[in-house]
Short mmCIF file of C-alpha atoms in Angstrom, two decimals:
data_model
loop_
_atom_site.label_atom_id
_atom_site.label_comp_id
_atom_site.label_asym_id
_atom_site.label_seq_id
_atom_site.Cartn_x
_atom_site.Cartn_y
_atom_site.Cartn_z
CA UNK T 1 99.45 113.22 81.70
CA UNK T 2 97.85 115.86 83.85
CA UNK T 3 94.41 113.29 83.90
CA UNK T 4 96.16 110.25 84.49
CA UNK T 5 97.53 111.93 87.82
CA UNK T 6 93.98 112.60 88.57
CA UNK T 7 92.99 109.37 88.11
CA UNK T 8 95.22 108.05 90.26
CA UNK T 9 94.71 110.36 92.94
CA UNK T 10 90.93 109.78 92.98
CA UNK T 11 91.66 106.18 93.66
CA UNK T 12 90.11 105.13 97.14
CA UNK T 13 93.28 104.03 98.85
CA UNK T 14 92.90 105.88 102.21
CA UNK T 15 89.38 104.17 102.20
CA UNK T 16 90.32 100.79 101.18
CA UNK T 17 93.58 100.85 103.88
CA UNK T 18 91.00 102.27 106.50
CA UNK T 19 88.57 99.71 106.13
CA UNK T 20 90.98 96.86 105.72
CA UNK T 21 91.98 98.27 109.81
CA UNK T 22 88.58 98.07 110.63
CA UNK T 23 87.95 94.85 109.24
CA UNK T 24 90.89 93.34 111.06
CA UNK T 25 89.55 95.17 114.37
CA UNK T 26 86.19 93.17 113.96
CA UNK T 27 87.41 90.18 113.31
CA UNK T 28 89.68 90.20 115.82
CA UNK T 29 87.40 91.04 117.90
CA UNK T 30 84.98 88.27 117.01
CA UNK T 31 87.84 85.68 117.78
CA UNK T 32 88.30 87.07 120.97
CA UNK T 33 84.93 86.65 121.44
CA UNK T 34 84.70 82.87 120.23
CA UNK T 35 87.49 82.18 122.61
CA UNK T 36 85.73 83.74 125.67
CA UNK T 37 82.64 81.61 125.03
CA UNK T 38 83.98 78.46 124.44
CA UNK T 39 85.60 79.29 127.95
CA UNK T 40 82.62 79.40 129.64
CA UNK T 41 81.85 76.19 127.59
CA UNK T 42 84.74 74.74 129.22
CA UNK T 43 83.52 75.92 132.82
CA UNK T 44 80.09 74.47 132.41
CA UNK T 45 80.84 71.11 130.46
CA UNK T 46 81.10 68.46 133.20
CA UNK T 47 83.42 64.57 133.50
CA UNK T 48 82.77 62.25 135.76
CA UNK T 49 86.09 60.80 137.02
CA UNK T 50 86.90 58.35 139.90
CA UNK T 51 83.19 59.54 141.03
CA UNK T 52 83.95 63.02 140.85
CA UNK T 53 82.86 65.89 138.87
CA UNK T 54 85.22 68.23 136.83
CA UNK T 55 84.56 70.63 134.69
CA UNK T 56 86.54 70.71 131.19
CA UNK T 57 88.35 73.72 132.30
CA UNK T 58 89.65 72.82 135.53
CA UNK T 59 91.39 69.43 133.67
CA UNK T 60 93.80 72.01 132.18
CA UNK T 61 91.17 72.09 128.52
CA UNK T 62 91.83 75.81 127.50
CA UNK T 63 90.33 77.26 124.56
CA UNK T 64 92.93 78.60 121.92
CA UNK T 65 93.37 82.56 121.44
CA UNK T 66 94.38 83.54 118.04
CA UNK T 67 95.92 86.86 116.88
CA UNK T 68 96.58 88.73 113.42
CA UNK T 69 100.54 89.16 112.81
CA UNK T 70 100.95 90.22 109.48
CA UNK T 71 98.69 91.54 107.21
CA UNK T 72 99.82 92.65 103.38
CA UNK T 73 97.77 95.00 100.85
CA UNK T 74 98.81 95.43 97.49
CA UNK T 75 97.25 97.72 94.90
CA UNK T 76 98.18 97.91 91.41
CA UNK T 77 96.89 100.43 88.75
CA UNK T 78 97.16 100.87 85.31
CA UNK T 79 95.54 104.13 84.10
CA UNK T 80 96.60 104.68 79.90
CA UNK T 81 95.27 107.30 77.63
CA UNK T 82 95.73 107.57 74.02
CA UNK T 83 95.14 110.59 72.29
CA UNK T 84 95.05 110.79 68.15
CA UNK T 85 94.58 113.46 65.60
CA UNK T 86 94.31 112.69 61.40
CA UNK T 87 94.11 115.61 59.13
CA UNK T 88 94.25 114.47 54.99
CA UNK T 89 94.08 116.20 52.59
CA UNK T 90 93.66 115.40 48.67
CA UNK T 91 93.19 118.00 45.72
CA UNK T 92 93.03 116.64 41.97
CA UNK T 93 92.85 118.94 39.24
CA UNK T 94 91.65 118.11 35.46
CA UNK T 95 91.47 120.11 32.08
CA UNK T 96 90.38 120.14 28.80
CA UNK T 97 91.10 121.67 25.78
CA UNK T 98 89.02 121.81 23.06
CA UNK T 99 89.32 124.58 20.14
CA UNK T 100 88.39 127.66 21.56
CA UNK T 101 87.06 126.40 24.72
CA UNK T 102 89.15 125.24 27.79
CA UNK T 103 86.96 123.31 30.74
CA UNK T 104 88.82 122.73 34.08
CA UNK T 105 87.14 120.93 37.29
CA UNK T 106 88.89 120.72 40.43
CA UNK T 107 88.09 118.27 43.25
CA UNK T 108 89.08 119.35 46.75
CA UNK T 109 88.49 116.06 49.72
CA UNK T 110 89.61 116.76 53.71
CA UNK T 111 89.19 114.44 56.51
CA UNK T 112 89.47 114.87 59.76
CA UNK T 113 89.17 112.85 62.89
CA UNK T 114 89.91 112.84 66.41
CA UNK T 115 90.03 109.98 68.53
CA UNK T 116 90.09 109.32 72.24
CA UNK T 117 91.08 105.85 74.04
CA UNK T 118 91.12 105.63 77.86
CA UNK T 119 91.46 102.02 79.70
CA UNK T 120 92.20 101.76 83.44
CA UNK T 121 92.74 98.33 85.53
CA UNK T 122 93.37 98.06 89.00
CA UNK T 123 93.74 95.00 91.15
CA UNK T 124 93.98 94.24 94.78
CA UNK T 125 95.70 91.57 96.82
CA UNK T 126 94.82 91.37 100.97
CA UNK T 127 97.29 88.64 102.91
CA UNK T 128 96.73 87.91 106.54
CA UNK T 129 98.89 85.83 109.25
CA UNK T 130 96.71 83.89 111.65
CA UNK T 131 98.46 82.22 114.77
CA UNK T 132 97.86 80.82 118.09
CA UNK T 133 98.59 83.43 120.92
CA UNK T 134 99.04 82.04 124.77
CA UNK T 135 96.43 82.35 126.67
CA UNK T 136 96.53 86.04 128.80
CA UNK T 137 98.48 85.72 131.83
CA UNK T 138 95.57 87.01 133.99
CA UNK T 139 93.31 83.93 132.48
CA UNK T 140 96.33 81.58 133.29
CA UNK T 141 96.38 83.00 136.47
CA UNK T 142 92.65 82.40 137.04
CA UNK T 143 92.54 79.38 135.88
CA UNK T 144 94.83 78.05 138.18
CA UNK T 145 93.39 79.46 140.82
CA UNK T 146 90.37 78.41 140.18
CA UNK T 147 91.38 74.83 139.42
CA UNK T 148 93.41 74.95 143.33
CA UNK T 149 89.92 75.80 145.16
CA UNK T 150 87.90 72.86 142.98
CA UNK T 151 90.57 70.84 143.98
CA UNK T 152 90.79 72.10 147.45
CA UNK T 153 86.83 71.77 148.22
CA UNK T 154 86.92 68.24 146.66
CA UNK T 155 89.51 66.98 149.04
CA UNK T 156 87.53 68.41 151.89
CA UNK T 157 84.37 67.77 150.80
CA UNK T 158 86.12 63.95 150.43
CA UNK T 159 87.63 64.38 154.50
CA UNK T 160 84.26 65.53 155.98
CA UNK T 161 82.92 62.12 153.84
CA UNK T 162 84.90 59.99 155.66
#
């Protein structure tokens, strides 16, 4: 028993859990990242309308923020260990008589063996919850500001026009 306990304390579960974390810190990261950029996508991609230009972003396109909720690991193990000794032992005596004479033979057979079986399995499951966050306040913020002074040098740029 007292190796099976090691066995499953040298299992790398403090490893595996810590770079699961990191993992989800990357890619969170990364979408973060893919959000920003299509952002500035948004900024830079221009529509003609009514003979004015807007960008993507100031017609209220936003790009879409996603976050990790929920994220499930599951380990199993299954350490066995079989241990199995066989002694035998057989002995078979004969004799003969014969006048005056008396021959006897004896036959001594021992086996022994000593077997070892050790299987361990171990499997791992990873679930992760992916959803649609709102966009940061400060962005939203932005944004609208942003959209009021494009909107506000178009109308005057349109009055000093006319």
């Amino acid at each position: 028993m007292g190796r099976i306990t090691r066995e499953i304390q040298n299992a790398p579960l403090p490893e595996m859990i810590q770079s699961l974390g990191v993992g989800i810190a990357k890619a969170q990261q990364a979408l973060d990242r893919v959000s920003m950029d299509l952002a500035k996508e948004l900024v830079n991609t221009k529509v003609e309308m009514g003979g004015e230009e807007y960008s993507l972003l100031s017609l209220g396109f936003t790009p879409t923020f996603y976050q990790f909720v929920d994220t499930f690991f599951e380990c199993k193990m299954s350490v066995s260990m079989m241990e199995s000794k066989e002694f035998g032992a057989s002995v078979s005596v004969s004799a003969g008589f014969n006048v005056g004479f008396a021959a006897v033979s004896a036959s001594v057979s021992a086996s022994y063996s000593q077997k070892y079986q050790y299987s361990a399995e171990a499997s791992s499951l990873v679930r992760t919850k992916l959803v649609t966050v709102p966009n940061p306040p400060v962005f939203e913020q932005r944004l609208q500001a942003m959209i009021q002074n494009e909107l506000e040098s178009k109308r005057q740029a349109t009055t000093s026009n006319q």
